[in-house]
Amino acid sequence: MNATRLATLKTLPRETRIFEVSAFAPPEGAKATPSIESRLWKLAETETRAQEIETLLFLIFGILGLLTVAYGMQDVFWFAENNSVGTVIMHLLM
């Protein structure tokens, strides 16, 4: 028992102590608080929404990454196609 409850038990008359000692009775405001199930459902909905957003972001960044790689490969192929590699080697050897 905490100090507040002990102090209350000492000051209350004998007839009301029975109600104060009963620790298993739910408080009066307990019905107004949401149940564990409803909190878990809200948490599950939030997690599902977060997972959907995360998947969408992965998809967008994946597409952007593939486009970047394709653009870079296009530049590499253009560089090789114009015989630029041979020109650079010839200039380095001279």
PDB file of C-alpha atoms in Angstrom:
ATOM      1  CA  MET A   1       0.000   0.000   0.000  1.00  0.00           C
ATOM      2  CA  ASN A   2       1.182   3.457  -0.687  1.00  0.00           C
ATOM      3  CA  ALA A   3       1.368   6.257   1.849  1.00  0.00           C
ATOM      4  CA  THR A   4      -1.783   8.003   0.611  1.00  0.00           C
ATOM      5  CA  ARG A   5      -3.917   4.916   1.032  1.00  0.00           C
ATOM      6  CA  LEU A   6      -2.511   4.288   4.511  1.00  0.00           C
ATOM      7  CA  ALA A   7      -3.242   7.852   5.520  1.00  0.00           C
ATOM      8  CA  THR A   8      -6.786   7.511   4.154  1.00  0.00           C
ATOM      9  CA  LEU A   9      -7.333   4.265   6.040  1.00  0.00           C
ATOM     10  CA  LYS A  10      -6.216   5.864   9.282  1.00  0.00           C
ATOM     11  CA  THR A  11      -8.576   8.822   8.922  1.00  0.00           C
ATOM     12  CA  LEU A  12     -11.695   7.000   7.683  1.00  0.00           C
ATOM     13  CA  PRO A  13     -14.290   5.645  10.091  1.00  0.00           C
ATOM     14  CA  ARG A  14     -14.497   1.877  10.539  1.00  0.00           C
ATOM     15  CA  GLU A  15     -17.570   1.415   8.283  1.00  0.00           C
ATOM     16  CA  THR A  16     -15.975   2.911   5.169  1.00  0.00           C
ATOM     17  CA  ARG A  17     -12.690   1.031   5.455  1.00  0.00           C
ATOM     18  CA  ILE A  18     -14.179  -2.027   3.814  1.00  0.00           C
ATOM     19  CA  PHE A  19     -14.657  -0.160   0.570  1.00  0.00           C
ATOM     20  CA  GLU A  20     -11.200   1.398   0.602  1.00  0.00           C
ATOM     21  CA  VAL A  21      -9.361  -1.852   1.321  1.00  0.00           C
ATOM     22  CA  SER A  22     -10.976  -3.603  -1.639  1.00  0.00           C
ATOM     23  CA  ALA A  23      -8.170  -3.276  -4.190  1.00  0.00           C
ATOM     24  CA  PHE A  24      -9.856  -5.513  -6.779  1.00  0.00           C
ATOM     25  CA  ALA A  25     -12.820  -3.244  -7.463  1.00  0.00           C
ATOM     26  CA  PRO A  26     -12.336  -1.250 -10.688  1.00  0.00           C
ATOM     27  CA  PRO A  27     -12.259   2.513 -10.316  1.00  0.00           C
ATOM     28  CA  GLU A  28     -15.319   4.454 -11.411  1.00  0.00           C
ATOM     29  CA  GLY A  29     -13.555   6.007 -14.421  1.00  0.00           C
ATOM     30  CA  ALA A  30     -12.330   2.636 -15.717  1.00  0.00           C
ATOM     31  CA  LYS A  31     -15.297   2.244 -18.069  1.00  0.00           C
ATOM     32  CA  ALA A  32     -14.393   5.487 -19.865  1.00  0.00           C
ATOM     33  CA  THR A  33     -10.860   4.386 -20.728  1.00  0.00           C
ATOM     34  CA  PRO A  34     -10.485   2.476 -24.011  1.00  0.00           C
ATOM     35  CA  SER A  35     -10.018  -1.252 -23.763  1.00  0.00           C
ATOM     36  CA  ILE A  36      -6.793  -3.020 -24.611  1.00  0.00           C
ATOM     37  CA  GLU A  37      -8.380  -4.548 -27.712  1.00  0.00           C
ATOM     38  CA  SER A  38      -9.339  -1.162 -29.139  1.00  0.00           C
ATOM     39  CA  ARG A  39      -5.867   0.184 -28.438  1.00  0.00           C
ATOM     40  CA  LEU A  40      -4.331  -2.837 -30.165  1.00  0.00           C
ATOM     41  CA  TRP A  41      -6.607  -2.373 -33.197  1.00  0.00           C
ATOM     42  CA  LYS A  42      -5.598   1.277 -33.439  1.00  0.00           C
ATOM     43  CA  LEU A  43      -1.948   0.276 -33.175  1.00  0.00           C
ATOM     44  CA  ALA A  44      -2.411  -2.357 -35.891  1.00  0.00           C
ATOM     45  CA  GLU A  45      -4.096   0.194 -38.171  1.00  0.00           C
ATOM     46  CA  THR A  46      -1.276   2.670 -37.598  1.00  0.00           C
ATOM     47  CA  GLU A  47       1.362   0.029 -38.295  1.00  0.00           C
ATOM     48  CA  THR A  48      -0.438  -1.067 -41.465  1.00  0.00           C
ATOM     49  CA  ARG A  49      -0.647   2.517 -42.699  1.00  0.00           C
ATOM     50  CA  ALA A  50       3.041   3.088 -41.904  1.00  0.00           C
ATOM     51  CA  GLN A  51       3.955  -0.101 -43.758  1.00  0.00           C
ATOM     52  CA  GLU A  52       1.974   1.001 -46.813  1.00  0.00           C
ATOM     53  CA  ILE A  53       3.717   4.383 -46.847  1.00  0.00           C
ATOM     54  CA  GLU A  54       7.095   2.707 -46.431  1.00  0.00           C
ATOM     55  CA  THR A  55       6.374   0.329 -49.327  1.00  0.00           C
ATOM     56  CA  LEU A  56       5.329   3.224 -51.552  1.00  0.00           C
ATOM     57  CA  LEU A  57       8.515   5.147 -50.719  1.00  0.00           C
ATOM     58  CA  PHE A  58      10.660   2.064 -51.434  1.00  0.00           C
ATOM     59  CA  LEU A  59       8.913   1.688 -54.769  1.00  0.00           C
ATOM     60  CA  ILE A  60       9.459   5.342 -55.723  1.00  0.00           C
ATOM     61  CA  PHE A  61      13.130   5.344 -54.695  1.00  0.00           C
ATOM     62  CA  GLY A  62      13.676   1.976 -56.392  1.00  0.00           C
ATOM     63  CA  ILE A  63      12.308   3.313 -59.667  1.00  0.00           C
ATOM     64  CA  LEU A  64      14.433   6.459 -59.346  1.00  0.00           C
ATOM     65  CA  GLY A  65      17.502   4.308 -58.648  1.00  0.00           C
ATOM     66  CA  LEU A  66      16.877   2.139 -61.700  1.00  0.00           C
ATOM     67  CA  LEU A  67      16.389   5.213 -63.882  1.00  0.00           C
ATOM     68  CA  THR A  68      19.666   6.648 -62.582  1.00  0.00           C
ATOM     69  CA  VAL A  69      21.520   3.429 -63.382  1.00  0.00           C
ATOM     70  CA  ALA A  70      19.954   3.271 -66.846  1.00  0.00           C
ATOM     71  CA  TYR A  71      20.909   6.899 -67.527  1.00  0.00           C
ATOM     72  CA  GLY A  72      24.482   6.224 -66.387  1.00  0.00           C
ATOM     73  CA  MET A  73      24.710   3.128 -68.566  1.00  0.00           C
ATOM     74  CA  GLN A  74      23.459   5.124 -71.533  1.00  0.00           C
ATOM     75  CA  ASP A  75      26.309   7.601 -71.023  1.00  0.00           C
ATOM     76  CA  VAL A  76      28.836   4.770 -70.729  1.00  0.00           C
ATOM     77  CA  PHE A  77      27.602   3.153 -73.940  1.00  0.00           C
ATOM     78  CA  TRP A  78      27.643   6.504 -75.742  1.00  0.00           C
ATOM     79  CA  PHE A  79      31.220   7.056 -74.546  1.00  0.00           C
ATOM     80  CA  ALA A  80      32.291   3.627 -75.784  1.00  0.00           C
ATOM     81  CA  GLU A  81      30.370   3.958 -79.032  1.00  0.00           C
ATOM     82  CA  ASN A  82      32.141   7.146 -80.083  1.00  0.00           C
ATOM     83  CA  ASN A  83      35.545   5.494 -79.778  1.00  0.00           C
ATOM     84  CA  SER A  84      36.368   7.873 -76.940  1.00  0.00           C
ATOM     85  CA  VAL A  85      38.209   5.161 -75.042  1.00  0.00           C
ATOM     86  CA  GLY A  86      40.623   4.647 -77.937  1.00  0.00           C
ATOM     87  CA  THR A  87      41.175   8.390 -78.245  1.00  0.00           C
ATOM     88  CA  VAL A  88      41.992   8.701 -74.527  1.00  0.00           C
ATOM     89  CA  ILE A  89      44.432   5.763 -74.705  1.00  0.00           C
ATOM     90  CA  MET A  90      46.126   7.232 -77.787  1.00  0.00           C
ATOM     91  CA  HIS A  91      46.584  10.576 -76.023  1.00  0.00           C
ATOM     92  CA  LEU A  92      48.001   8.876 -72.942  1.00  0.00           C
ATOM     93  CA  LEU A  93      50.516   6.866 -74.989  1.00  0.00           C
ATOM     94  CA  MET A  94      51.831   9.871 -76.904  1.00  0.00           C
TER      95      MET A  94
END
